[in-house]
Amino acid sequence: MGEWNCYCALCSTPLGGFILFGSKKPKHLAKRRKRVAKKQAGENPSDVDGESEGEGEGEDVDGDVEMEDAESDQRSGAEQEEEDPSSDEDFDPEQSEASSDWDSEDDSAEFSDFNEDGEISDVDVERDPSEVEESDVASIWSSEGEVEPKIWGPHQSKEDQDMFDYYEHHSYDPFVLSGEDVKWLSRGRCLAFNSEAPGISKVFISGRGTCDSFGYFKSENRSFDPNADEDAEEWPCYNSYDADKQISFPFHETCYKIFARNLFGEPDFRRIDKDALYSAMEQAIGRPRSLDLYYGDFDGPEQFWECYQGEEYLVFDPARSLRLSENLREMLPAQLFTPSATMPDLAHQVKNDPFGKLPYDVLYMIFPRLSNNDIFSLTKASWFVNSITRSNDVWKRLLNTRIFPWFWEAKDFFEETALLGDFDYKRTFLGLNMISTPKIGLQGPWMGIANRRRIWNACNQLKEIYRNFSPMDDNTKSTDDEEAQDIMTSAISLQMPMVAYPKPNRVSKTVSTQWIKSWSDVYSRSCAFETYWHNSEDEAKVTPEASSLRGIGVKFGSDERGFNYPKGDREVWGSRTVVIDENDWIKELVVHIRNIDMLTIAEDRSHISSSSEILQYESAFIMGVTIVLKSGIRHDLYGGEKPWAGLNQRAFIASEGHSIVGIAGQIGENNIIATLDILQCIHNGWEPPEPPYLTPSEHLLWASQATKLPYPSIPSTATIPIWNHPTLSMSRFSEISHRYSIPLQMLPYQALLWAPTPSAYHDLTAISAFCVNVCVGEYDHYGSELKCKAVIPDIIGLRAEYVDEGETKYREIGSGGPVPFMTDPKWREGLQQSDEGDFSLNPTPNPEPWCAFNTQRFEIDGQRGEVVTSVHVAEDAKAIKLRTNRGRECYWGEVEQGSWSEMETESGEGRVIVGLAVCFGELGGWSWKYKGNSHWKTASVSVLSMPSEEVGSGSGHDV
């Protein structure tokens, strides 16, 4: 995997990346500044290198002064050189575009120098580092974990001599920037998503950190955001190769405050709606390393950050003041306080001016939609526009709308300065516009302002997207009802899992709907529970998406409280409604979700080069809803004419002492519900014994098989969902470390109870695994397998077998085959025998389900008291081991696994292992010929246990 840098979402510059400074020798500075001048003129800067062949090569670079302390003031370069400038025959101060001394009075800019086109030459203004005021970041952000920027000085080792010219072209001028100027780059954080945050909001700001070279933001510093995931220390930026990890967006603290000013006119970033901003950034993704925004014309943010000469302003701290008020005062000429000379009236010479027909109000409506340069061009193209824009009011308005929002120091200066009525606002606007325009070779005190302006323009673009997400949902607006406010304030969300795959486009921020506004709603009022489905009579028969849930809510009398209810004519939506009687209420909400089909091949795959490019054949949505009431009444609602078979289920259950008071989630394109969770609140006057929490089974999506587990305490024909089983406990192993296919949230678990009760071990005779042998081979340049180097068994199914005379002969989960890798030659076409000997894949000509060759059977002597006492799972669930109380063990899956996790129960602990919960969620059996996968294999394993009871006697331990 290659390396790359990720950049700030708001300014597209690095976070904690190294900043390279060039040589300080006068002859190198002279050539550097010639190259910058060439770039400013639109010419080829490499021509400078050709003026004196070999000047940059083979130089005694050891003679350069090393910049050991990049934070020291570096404004007087000649005094810091070890060599006398006069000894450097190539150094010509007159040819240097930017003098290393910034104290030349001749270079100070006069506002009177601005002409009608706003043109002025670059200026260098002295700044006194002792008077620089750093932005008070520590007063708002935590200063813990300060990350110093990596500042590299001139390269002086002999290994660098051949690269000297390259480094000089890809480094910054040491007399234009200092270490203090770039320190802000190291103050980075990221905006990340935590689906298990306790509140409705799920987005948080991380601790201070930096981006690594593999697309992750890393922070070992604690975040003080209540939504933060305390166990996480890294988050993928912009893209995630791990389907179970949500993406994040890195940013500089300074840029975040600038965005707050852009939104609210003040730097209080606490007012930013983090969920809305996260959704806006997610929608603005269009590049692998930054957002799809226009950040300006520069070359820095490539695969790695390049420090191009002349682009120093890009990394200059946009929050540093640098004596701006003093500089403005010195630059203001007396002419601005006197009226401009009266221009002659040339109207009689205008032959045709189409703009002269426009009413004044229309023209003033056009101005805000034009850029500054377009306004200048228009005033030169039209005498009518030129004449009506001589008024100070026009330019005062432009200053207030185009300059002062991001140049607040100038705004404060003019507010504190006594200005006469004849003050020339037009030349002021032209002047401030020009000195703050980002451009190649910019130096002096305006670098930070130019960089701020550039960032502000990017924030303007993001703000337009942010505004689409920031308005509060109709059902979350504040209310005057104090009880309703108290309920919603106390409401919590314990998780917000995905309920649709693939993730829909244009996902909204988290929105919520309050169902219970008074506790009397629960105890003394009946209501209608309503669902809306995107379907029609014809579509529902053939299209799963057409039968998917679009809206869900309740209705008390005429008070409708709907989540994502359809707008406009609801007749085109299918609706299903049931009545909830007074003094009854929902205690459990279950959504039914279709399986994700990744194995069916129905499209041309000739262009596909790897399994990661495979798209699902059928998408997954909510296609059914079940509510279980406190009275035990159960209602099943579906969008189609009848329930779809084999739907997976996810349960949202109110914790003890809590009531469901609403619902929250995210909405995607076409009104698809992307994520969902219930909102629950403590009953009025109740004191729960412990805080609400999710049981392991409530964290997961379950196959329909796991919703019908046998339970002896109820009639033998009845079953119970795993999340309602009163004695069953689940212990989870760690998940796959890097998942490149489908999020685990959307993959169902299946439950194999080989002993529905501990005493049922008596009838157990064997536990088996069905394994499909696949190849690991060598590949040619075209991606075809040539030789099989190893055979790896994929676990694709598990089975429990019982005594012949029992009512149940076997229970099984997963697949017992046959699968294409066993039967279809396309999956093995191109394979050759290894030079090291024969290999045997799946030789059975016409395999049956659970055929002997692929079934690895582990016999259990249940009648004599043998029970499973420990389960071992290899890393990434590639292998499973079971061990019994007789010391016997079995091994299924990939051999020679070195990293194992173990769960063990003994009879003395009071529990006994009675089964496994397994997610067959990793694609296996890739075919280069067919460009598809053959089967699902194990992705995650959990242990199921129950309280022990005497299960028999034998040579093993009694349980």
mmCIF file of N, CA and C in Angstrom, residues 701-809:
data_model
loop_
_atom_site.group_PDB
_atom_site.id
_atom_site.type_symbol
_atom_site.label_atom_id
_atom_site.label_comp_id
_atom_site.label_asym_id
_atom_site.label_seq_id
_atom_site.Cartn_x
_atom_site.Cartn_y
_atom_site.Cartn_z
ATOM 1 N N LEU A 701 -26.973 -7.357 14.306
ATOM 2 C CA LEU A 701 -28.027 -7.737 13.368
ATOM 3 C C LEU A 701 -28.089 -9.262 13.350
ATOM 4 N N TRP A 702 -29.306 -9.814 13.387
ATOM 5 C CA TRP A 702 -29.457 -11.254 13.501
ATOM 6 C C TRP A 702 -30.208 -11.826 12.305
ATOM 7 N N ALA A 703 -29.753 -12.993 11.865
ATOM 8 C CA ALA A 703 -30.477 -13.722 10.826
ATOM 9 C C ALA A 703 -31.807 -14.191 11.402
ATOM 10 N N SER A 704 -32.771 -14.429 10.531
ATOM 11 C CA SER A 704 -34.103 -14.828 11.009
ATOM 12 C C SER A 704 -34.028 -16.108 11.822
ATOM 13 N N GLN A 705 -33.058 -16.964 11.550
ATOM 14 C CA GLN A 705 -32.881 -18.208 12.304
ATOM 15 C C GLN A 705 -32.680 -17.941 13.786
ATOM 16 N N ALA A 706 -31.961 -16.840 14.129
ATOM 17 C CA ALA A 706 -31.659 -16.529 15.524
ATOM 18 C C ALA A 706 -32.834 -15.899 16.242
ATOM 19 N N THR A 707 -33.892 -15.596 15.536
ATOM 20 C CA THR A 707 -35.081 -15.025 16.179
ATOM 21 C C THR A 707 -36.075 -16.112 16.570
ATOM 22 N N LYS A 708 -35.710 -17.387 16.369
ATOM 23 C CA LYS A 708 -36.614 -18.499 16.649
ATOM 24 C C LYS A 708 -35.869 -19.607 17.371
ATOM 25 N N LEU A 709 -35.251 -19.244 18.492
ATOM 26 C CA LEU A 709 -34.495 -20.227 19.262
ATOM 27 C C LEU A 709 -35.424 -21.023 20.160
ATOM 28 N N PRO A 710 -35.168 -22.319 20.330
ATOM 29 C CA PRO A 710 -36.001 -23.122 21.235
ATOM 30 C C PRO A 710 -35.767 -22.724 22.679
ATOM 31 N N TYR A 711 -36.840 -22.764 23.457
ATOM 32 C CA TYR A 711 -36.743 -22.421 24.874
ATOM 33 C C TYR A 711 -37.683 -23.341 25.634
ATOM 34 N N PRO A 712 -37.139 -24.246 26.462
ATOM 35 C CA PRO A 712 -37.966 -25.305 27.076
ATOM 36 C C PRO A 712 -39.054 -24.807 28.010
ATOM 37 N N SER A 713 -38.931 -23.601 28.539
ATOM 38 C CA SER A 713 -39.929 -23.137 29.505
ATOM 39 C C SER A 713 -41.246 -22.761 28.848
ATOM 40 N N ILE A 714 -41.275 -22.701 27.546
ATOM 41 C CA ILE A 714 -42.500 -22.398 26.826
ATOM 42 C C ILE A 714 -42.879 -23.618 25.999
ATOM 43 N N PRO A 715 -44.081 -23.660 25.464
ATOM 44 C CA PRO A 715 -44.473 -24.848 24.685
ATOM 45 C C PRO A 715 -43.434 -25.199 23.638
ATOM 46 N N SER A 716 -43.260 -26.482 23.383
ATOM 47 C CA SER A 716 -42.191 -26.955 22.507
ATOM 48 C C SER A 716 -42.282 -26.398 21.112
ATOM 49 N N THR A 717 -43.456 -25.983 20.685
ATOM 50 C CA THR A 717 -43.604 -25.434 19.339
ATOM 51 C C THR A 717 -43.245 -23.954 19.282
ATOM 52 N N ALA A 718 -43.123 -23.310 20.440
ATOM 53 C CA ALA A 718 -42.843 -21.881 20.465
ATOM 54 C C ALA A 718 -41.340 -21.633 20.460
ATOM 55 N N THR A 719 -40.976 -20.456 20.010
ATOM 56 C CA THR A 719 -39.565 -20.057 19.968
ATOM 57 C C THR A 719 -39.434 -18.641 20.538
ATOM 58 N N ILE A 720 -38.176 -18.207 20.679
ATOM 59 C CA ILE A 720 -37.914 -16.910 21.293
ATOM 60 C C ILE A 720 -36.735 -16.258 20.584
ATOM 61 N N PRO A 721 -36.763 -14.940 20.361
ATOM 62 C CA PRO A 721 -35.599 -14.266 19.763
ATOM 63 C C PRO A 721 -34.415 -14.295 20.727
ATOM 64 N N ILE A 722 -33.256 -14.307 20.190
ATOM 65 C CA ILE A 722 -32.062 -14.420 21.016
ATOM 66 C C ILE A 722 -31.948 -13.254 21.989
ATOM 67 N N TRP A 723 -32.402 -12.051 21.587
ATOM 68 C CA TRP A 723 -32.268 -10.895 22.478
ATOM 69 C C TRP A 723 -33.248 -10.926 23.644
ATOM 70 N N ASN A 724 -34.256 -11.825 23.573
ATOM 71 C CA ASN A 724 -35.217 -11.964 24.682
ATOM 72 C C ASN A 724 -34.975 -13.206 25.521
ATOM 73 N N HIS A 725 -33.975 -13.992 25.170
ATOM 74 C CA HIS A 725 -33.721 -15.240 25.903
ATOM 75 C C HIS A 725 -33.293 -14.905 27.334
ATOM 76 N N PRO A 726 -33.980 -15.415 28.333
ATOM 77 C CA PRO A 726 -33.721 -14.981 29.716
ATOM 78 C C PRO A 726 -32.442 -15.535 30.334
ATOM 79 N N THR A 727 -31.914 -16.660 29.843
ATOM 80 C CA THR A 727 -30.742 -17.265 30.491
ATOM 81 C C THR A 727 -29.510 -17.287 29.594
ATOM 82 N N LEU A 728 -29.671 -16.976 28.337
ATOM 83 C CA LEU A 728 -28.552 -17.055 27.399
ATOM 84 C C LEU A 728 -27.690 -15.800 27.495
ATOM 85 N N SER A 729 -26.381 -16.005 27.571
ATOM 86 C CA SER A 729 -25.429 -14.890 27.578
ATOM 87 C C SER A 729 -24.473 -15.049 26.406
ATOM 88 N N MET A 730 -23.983 -13.923 25.918
ATOM 89 C CA MET A 730 -23.078 -13.956 24.776
ATOM 90 C C MET A 730 -21.808 -13.208 25.128
ATOM 91 N N SER A 731 -20.660 -13.808 24.816
ATOM 92 C CA SER A 731 -19.351 -13.197 25.021
ATOM 93 C C SER A 731 -18.678 -13.075 23.660
ATOM 94 N N ARG A 732 -18.330 -11.853 23.303
ATOM 95 C CA ARG A 732 -17.826 -11.602 21.956
ATOM 96 C C ARG A 732 -16.307 -11.600 21.912
ATOM 97 N N PHE A 733 -15.754 -12.239 20.877
ATOM 98 C CA PHE A 733 -14.339 -12.102 20.578
ATOM 99 C C PHE A 733 -14.125 -10.802 19.805
ATOM 100 N N SER A 734 -12.891 -10.392 19.678
ATOM 101 C CA SER A 734 -12.594 -9.185 18.905
ATOM 102 C C SER A 734 -12.931 -9.413 17.439
ATOM 103 N N GLU A 735 -13.290 -8.321 16.772
ATOM 104 C CA GLU A 735 -13.686 -8.419 15.377
ATOM 105 C C GLU A 735 -12.458 -8.431 14.470
ATOM 106 N N ILE A 736 -12.708 -8.607 13.182
ATOM 107 C CA ILE A 736 -11.639 -8.543 12.202
ATOM 108 C C ILE A 736 -10.974 -7.170 12.271
ATOM 109 N N SER A 737 -9.668 -7.159 12.248
ATOM 110 C CA SER A 737 -8.944 -5.903 12.440
ATOM 111 C C SER A 737 -9.110 -4.950 11.262
ATOM 112 N N HIS A 738 -9.139 -5.449 10.046
ATOM 113 C CA HIS A 738 -9.323 -4.596 8.875
ATOM 114 C C HIS A 738 -10.303 -5.273 7.934
ATOM 115 N N ARG A 739 -11.452 -4.644 7.771
ATOM 116 C CA ARG A 739 -12.492 -5.213 6.916
ATOM 117 C C ARG A 739 -12.579 -4.356 5.651
ATOM 118 N N TYR A 740 -12.485 -5.008 4.504
ATOM 119 C CA TYR A 740 -12.454 -4.268 3.253
ATOM 120 C C TYR A 740 -13.721 -4.449 2.435
ATOM 121 N N SER A 741 -14.727 -5.117 2.983
ATOM 122 C CA SER A 741 -15.914 -5.364 2.180
ATOM 123 C C SER A 741 -17.127 -4.646 2.741
ATOM 124 N N ILE A 742 -17.880 -5.288 3.631
ATOM 125 C CA ILE A 742 -19.158 -4.754 4.092
ATOM 126 C C ILE A 742 -19.080 -4.484 5.598
ATOM 127 N N PRO A 743 -19.671 -3.387 6.073
ATOM 128 C CA PRO A 743 -19.654 -3.117 7.520
ATOM 129 C C PRO A 743 -20.312 -4.243 8.300
ATOM 130 N N LEU A 744 -19.718 -4.584 9.434
ATOM 131 C CA LEU A 744 -20.250 -5.662 10.255
ATOM 132 C C LEU A 744 -21.664 -5.349 10.740
ATOM 133 N N GLN A 745 -21.986 -4.063 10.847
ATOM 134 C CA GLN A 745 -23.331 -3.670 11.277
ATOM 135 C C GLN A 745 -24.412 -4.194 10.334
ATOM 136 N N MET A 746 -24.058 -4.449 9.082
ATOM 137 C CA MET A 746 -25.039 -4.892 8.095
ATOM 138 C C MET A 746 -24.927 -6.367 7.772
ATOM 139 N N LEU A 747 -24.115 -7.094 8.541
ATOM 140 C CA LEU A 747 -23.948 -8.531 8.312
ATOM 141 C C LEU A 747 -24.598 -9.302 9.459
ATOM 142 N N PRO A 748 -25.451 -10.271 9.152
ATOM 143 C CA PRO A 748 -26.203 -10.953 10.214
ATOM 144 C C PRO A 748 -25.392 -12.023 10.932
ATOM 145 N N TYR A 749 -25.684 -12.174 12.206
ATOM 146 C CA TYR A 749 -25.162 -13.278 13.010
ATOM 147 C C TYR A 749 -26.182 -14.413 13.029
ATOM 148 N N GLN A 750 -25.653 -15.617 13.129
ATOM 149 C CA GLN A 750 -26.497 -16.796 13.282
ATOM 150 C C GLN A 750 -26.113 -17.492 14.582
ATOM 151 N N ALA A 751 -27.082 -18.133 15.203
ATOM 152 C CA ALA A 751 -26.844 -18.764 16.508
ATOM 153 C C ALA A 751 -26.986 -20.272 16.385
ATOM 154 N N LEU A 752 -25.919 -20.985 16.721
ATOM 155 C CA LEU A 752 -25.967 -22.444 16.797
ATOM 156 C C LEU A 752 -26.013 -22.842 18.266
ATOM 157 N N LEU A 753 -27.205 -23.236 18.725
ATOM 158 C CA LEU A 753 -27.355 -23.759 20.087
ATOM 159 C C LEU A 753 -27.255 -25.276 19.998
ATOM 160 N N TRP A 754 -26.057 -25.812 20.235
ATOM 161 C CA TRP A 754 -25.946 -27.268 20.187
ATOM 162 C C TRP A 754 -26.543 -27.904 21.434
ATOM 163 N N ALA A 755 -26.751 -27.054 22.473
ATOM 164 C CA ALA A 755 -27.453 -27.532 23.670
ATOM 165 C C ALA A 755 -28.412 -26.433 24.112
ATOM 166 N N PRO A 756 -29.697 -26.505 23.737
ATOM 167 C CA PRO A 756 -30.658 -25.473 24.125
ATOM 168 C C PRO A 756 -30.751 -25.281 25.635
ATOM 169 N N THR A 757 -30.410 -26.336 26.378
ATOM 170 C CA THR A 757 -30.241 -26.246 27.828
ATOM 171 C C THR A 757 -29.008 -27.061 28.174
ATOM 172 N N PRO A 758 -28.378 -26.816 29.294
ATOM 173 C CA PRO A 758 -27.211 -27.627 29.647
ATOM 174 C C PRO A 758 -27.503 -29.122 29.669
ATOM 175 N N SER A 759 -28.703 -29.498 30.088
ATOM 176 C CA SER A 759 -29.031 -30.930 30.134
ATOM 177 C C SER A 759 -29.173 -31.538 28.745
ATOM 178 N N ALA A 760 -29.372 -30.671 27.726
ATOM 179 C CA ALA A 760 -29.529 -31.180 26.362
ATOM 180 C C ALA A 760 -28.218 -31.699 25.793
ATOM 181 N N TYR A 761 -27.093 -31.469 26.475
ATOM 182 C CA TYR A 761 -25.836 -32.077 26.057
ATOM 183 C C TYR A 761 -25.957 -33.600 25.968
ATOM 184 N N HIS A 762 -26.895 -34.152 26.739
ATOM 185 C CA HIS A 762 -27.066 -35.597 26.786
ATOM 186 C C HIS A 762 -27.341 -36.180 25.405
ATOM 187 N N ASP A 763 -28.013 -35.401 24.537
ATOM 188 C CA ASP A 763 -28.374 -35.905 23.215
ATOM 189 C C ASP A 763 -27.368 -35.523 22.133
ATOM 190 N N LEU A 764 -26.364 -34.712 22.463
ATOM 191 C CA LEU A 764 -25.412 -34.240 21.468
ATOM 192 C C LEU A 764 -24.390 -35.312 21.138
ATOM 193 N N THR A 765 -24.185 -35.549 19.838
ATOM 194 C CA THR A 765 -23.215 -36.572 19.412
ATOM 195 C C THR A 765 -22.019 -35.985 18.662
ATOM 196 N N ALA A 766 -22.186 -34.824 18.015
ATOM 197 C CA ALA A 766 -21.066 -34.267 17.249
ATOM 198 C C ALA A 766 -21.324 -32.794 16.935
ATOM 199 N N ILE A 767 -20.233 -32.055 16.800
ATOM 200 C CA ILE A 767 -20.256 -30.680 16.279
ATOM 201 C C ILE A 767 -19.307 -30.664 15.090
ATOM 202 N N SER A 768 -19.798 -30.196 13.955
ATOM 203 C CA SER A 768 -19.025 -30.268 12.713
ATOM 204 C C SER A 768 -18.892 -28.897 12.074
ATOM 205 N N ALA A 769 -17.838 -28.759 11.274
ATOM 206 C CA ALA A 769 -17.627 -27.569 10.461
ATOM 207 C C ALA A 769 -17.544 -27.978 9.005
ATOM 208 N N PHE A 770 -18.173 -27.170 8.144
ATOM 209 C CA PHE A 770 -18.091 -27.414 6.713
ATOM 210 C C PHE A 770 -17.065 -26.440 6.155
ATOM 211 N N CYS A 771 -15.988 -26.977 5.577
ATOM 212 C CA CYS A 771 -14.865 -26.164 5.115
ATOM 213 C C CYS A 771 -14.650 -26.355 3.620
ATOM 214 N N VAL A 772 -14.479 -25.264 2.920
ATOM 215 C CA VAL A 772 -14.201 -25.280 1.486
ATOM 216 C C VAL A 772 -12.736 -24.941 1.276
ATOM 217 N N ASN A 773 -12.028 -25.811 0.564
ATOM 218 C CA ASN A 773 -10.615 -25.567 0.306
ATOM 219 C C ASN A 773 -10.440 -24.565 -0.832
ATOM 220 N N VAL A 774 -9.696 -23.506 -0.574
ATOM 221 C CA VAL A 774 -9.386 -22.511 -1.601
ATOM 222 C C VAL A 774 -7.875 -22.392 -1.715
ATOM 223 N N CYS A 775 -7.438 -21.787 -2.800
ATOM 224 C CA CYS A 775 -6.012 -21.726 -3.094
ATOM 225 C C CYS A 775 -5.425 -20.361 -2.809
ATOM 226 N N VAL A 776 -4.188 -20.398 -2.367
ATOM 227 C CA VAL A 776 -3.350 -19.207 -2.383
ATOM 228 C C VAL A 776 -2.274 -19.486 -3.412
ATOM 229 N N GLY A 777 -2.232 -18.677 -4.474
ATOM 230 C CA GLY A 777 -1.331 -18.980 -5.575
ATOM 231 C C GLY A 777 -0.467 -17.819 -5.977
ATOM 232 N N GLU A 778 0.343 -18.049 -6.998
ATOM 233 C CA GLU A 778 1.141 -17.005 -7.610
ATOM 234 C C GLU A 778 0.373 -16.455 -8.799
ATOM 235 N N TYR A 779 0.594 -15.193 -9.111
ATOM 236 C CA TYR A 779 -0.169 -14.538 -10.162
ATOM 237 C C TYR A 779 0.775 -13.936 -11.197
ATOM 238 N N ASP A 780 0.316 -13.903 -12.430
ATOM 239 C CA ASP A 780 1.083 -13.206 -13.451
ATOM 240 C C ASP A 780 0.641 -11.751 -13.510
ATOM 241 N N HIS A 781 1.140 -11.031 -14.475
ATOM 242 C CA HIS A 781 0.840 -9.592 -14.560
ATOM 243 C C HIS A 781 -0.604 -9.329 -14.956
ATOM 244 N N TYR A 782 -1.292 -10.335 -15.446
ATOM 245 C CA TYR A 782 -2.668 -10.127 -15.895
ATOM 246 C C TYR A 782 -3.685 -10.558 -14.861
ATOM 247 N N GLY A 783 -3.224 -10.986 -13.682
ATOM 248 C CA GLY A 783 -4.141 -11.327 -12.617
ATOM 249 C C GLY A 783 -4.680 -12.730 -12.682
ATOM 250 N N SER A 784 -4.100 -13.626 -13.497
ATOM 251 C CA SER A 784 -4.562 -15.012 -13.562
ATOM 252 C C SER A 784 -3.705 -15.865 -12.638
ATOM 253 N N GLU A 785 -4.352 -16.745 -11.880
ATOM 254 C CA GLU A 785 -3.608 -17.635 -10.990
ATOM 255 C C GLU A 785 -2.847 -18.654 -11.827
ATOM 256 N N LEU A 786 -1.592 -18.850 -11.459
ATOM 257 C CA LEU A 786 -0.788 -19.808 -12.205
ATOM 258 C C LEU A 786 -0.547 -21.082 -11.420
ATOM 259 N N LYS A 787 -0.068 -20.934 -10.203
ATOM 260 C CA LYS A 787 0.268 -22.113 -9.428
ATOM 261 C C LYS A 787 -0.264 -21.989 -8.018
ATOM 262 N N CYS A 788 -0.837 -23.053 -7.555
ATOM 263 C CA CYS A 788 -1.364 -23.067 -6.195
ATOM 264 C C CYS A 788 -0.224 -23.367 -5.235
ATOM 265 N N LYS A 789 0.015 -22.467 -4.321
ATOM 266 C CA LYS A 789 1.106 -22.633 -3.364
ATOM 267 C C LYS A 789 0.633 -23.192 -2.030
ATOM 268 N N ALA A 790 -0.641 -23.008 -1.715
ATOM 269 C CA ALA A 790 -1.153 -23.498 -0.439
ATOM 270 C C ALA A 790 -2.666 -23.658 -0.538
ATOM 271 N N VAL A 791 -3.184 -24.570 0.254
ATOM 272 C CA VAL A 791 -4.623 -24.796 0.347
ATOM 273 C C VAL A 791 -5.093 -24.296 1.705
ATOM 274 N N ILE A 792 -6.100 -23.448 1.688
ATOM 275 C CA ILE A 792 -6.632 -22.876 2.920
ATOM 276 C C ILE A 792 -8.100 -23.247 3.035
ATOM 277 N N PRO A 793 -8.501 -23.873 4.141
ATOM 278 C CA PRO A 793 -9.920 -24.199 4.319
ATOM 279 C C PRO A 793 -10.703 -23.016 4.897
ATOM 280 N N ASP A 794 -11.722 -22.570 4.184
ATOM 281 C CA ASP A 794 -12.632 -21.530 4.669
ATOM 282 C C ASP A 794 -13.794 -22.187 5.405
ATOM 283 N N ILE A 795 -14.068 -21.726 6.629
ATOM 284 C CA ILE A 795 -15.216 -22.238 7.384
ATOM 285 C C ILE A 795 -16.456 -21.523 6.889
ATOM 286 N N ILE A 796 -17.401 -22.274 6.313
ATOM 287 C CA ILE A 796 -18.609 -21.640 5.782
ATOM 288 C C ILE A 796 -19.887 -22.145 6.450
ATOM 289 N N GLY A 797 -19.794 -23.138 7.339
ATOM 290 C CA GLY A 797 -20.982 -23.630 8.029
ATOM 291 C C GLY A 797 -20.628 -24.429 9.261
ATOM 292 N N LEU A 798 -21.542 -24.472 10.240
ATOM 293 C CA LEU A 798 -21.387 -25.269 11.456
ATOM 294 C C LEU A 798 -22.660 -26.073 11.672
ATOM 295 N N ARG A 799 -22.483 -27.247 12.292
ATOM 296 C CA ARG A 799 -23.626 -28.149 12.462
ATOM 297 C C ARG A 799 -23.494 -28.939 13.762
ATOM 298 N N ALA A 800 -24.628 -29.143 14.444
ATOM 299 C CA ALA A 800 -24.692 -29.996 15.637
ATOM 300 C C ALA A 800 -25.564 -31.197 15.312
ATOM 301 N N GLU A 801 -25.103 -32.384 15.726
ATOM 302 C CA GLU A 801 -25.840 -33.630 15.455
ATOM 303 C C GLU A 801 -26.241 -34.278 16.781
ATOM 304 N N TYR A 802 -27.389 -34.994 16.729
ATOM 305 C CA TYR A 802 -27.969 -35.553 17.947
ATOM 306 C C TYR A 802 -28.277 -37.028 17.772
ATOM 307 N N VAL A 803 -28.605 -37.662 18.877
ATOM 308 C CA VAL A 803 -28.898 -39.100 18.865
ATOM 309 C C VAL A 803 -30.084 -39.381 17.944
ATOM 310 N N ASP A 804 -30.099 -40.536 17.345
ATOM 311 C CA ASP A 804 -31.117 -40.883 16.354
ATOM 312 C C ASP A 804 -32.531 -40.860 16.916
ATOM 313 N N GLU A 805 -32.666 -41.252 18.172
ATOM 314 C CA GLU A 805 -34.015 -41.378 18.727
ATOM 315 C C GLU A 805 -34.603 -40.041 19.185
ATOM 316 N N GLY A 806 -33.830 -38.968 19.100
ATOM 317 C CA GLY A 806 -34.340 -37.666 19.538
ATOM 318 C C GLY A 806 -35.255 -37.027 18.507
ATOM 319 N N GLU A 807 -35.980 -35.978 18.961
ATOM 320 C CA GLU A 807 -36.877 -35.269 18.046
ATOM 321 C C GLU A 807 -36.100 -34.458 17.021
ATOM 322 N N THR A 808 -34.951 -33.888 17.415
ATOM 323 C CA THR A 808 -34.147 -33.072 16.517
ATOM 324 C C THR A 808 -32.917 -33.862 16.085
ATOM 325 N N LYS A 809 -32.722 -33.994 14.767
ATOM 326 C CA LYS A 809 -31.585 -34.744 14.254
ATOM 327 C C LYS A 809 -30.335 -33.867 14.147
#
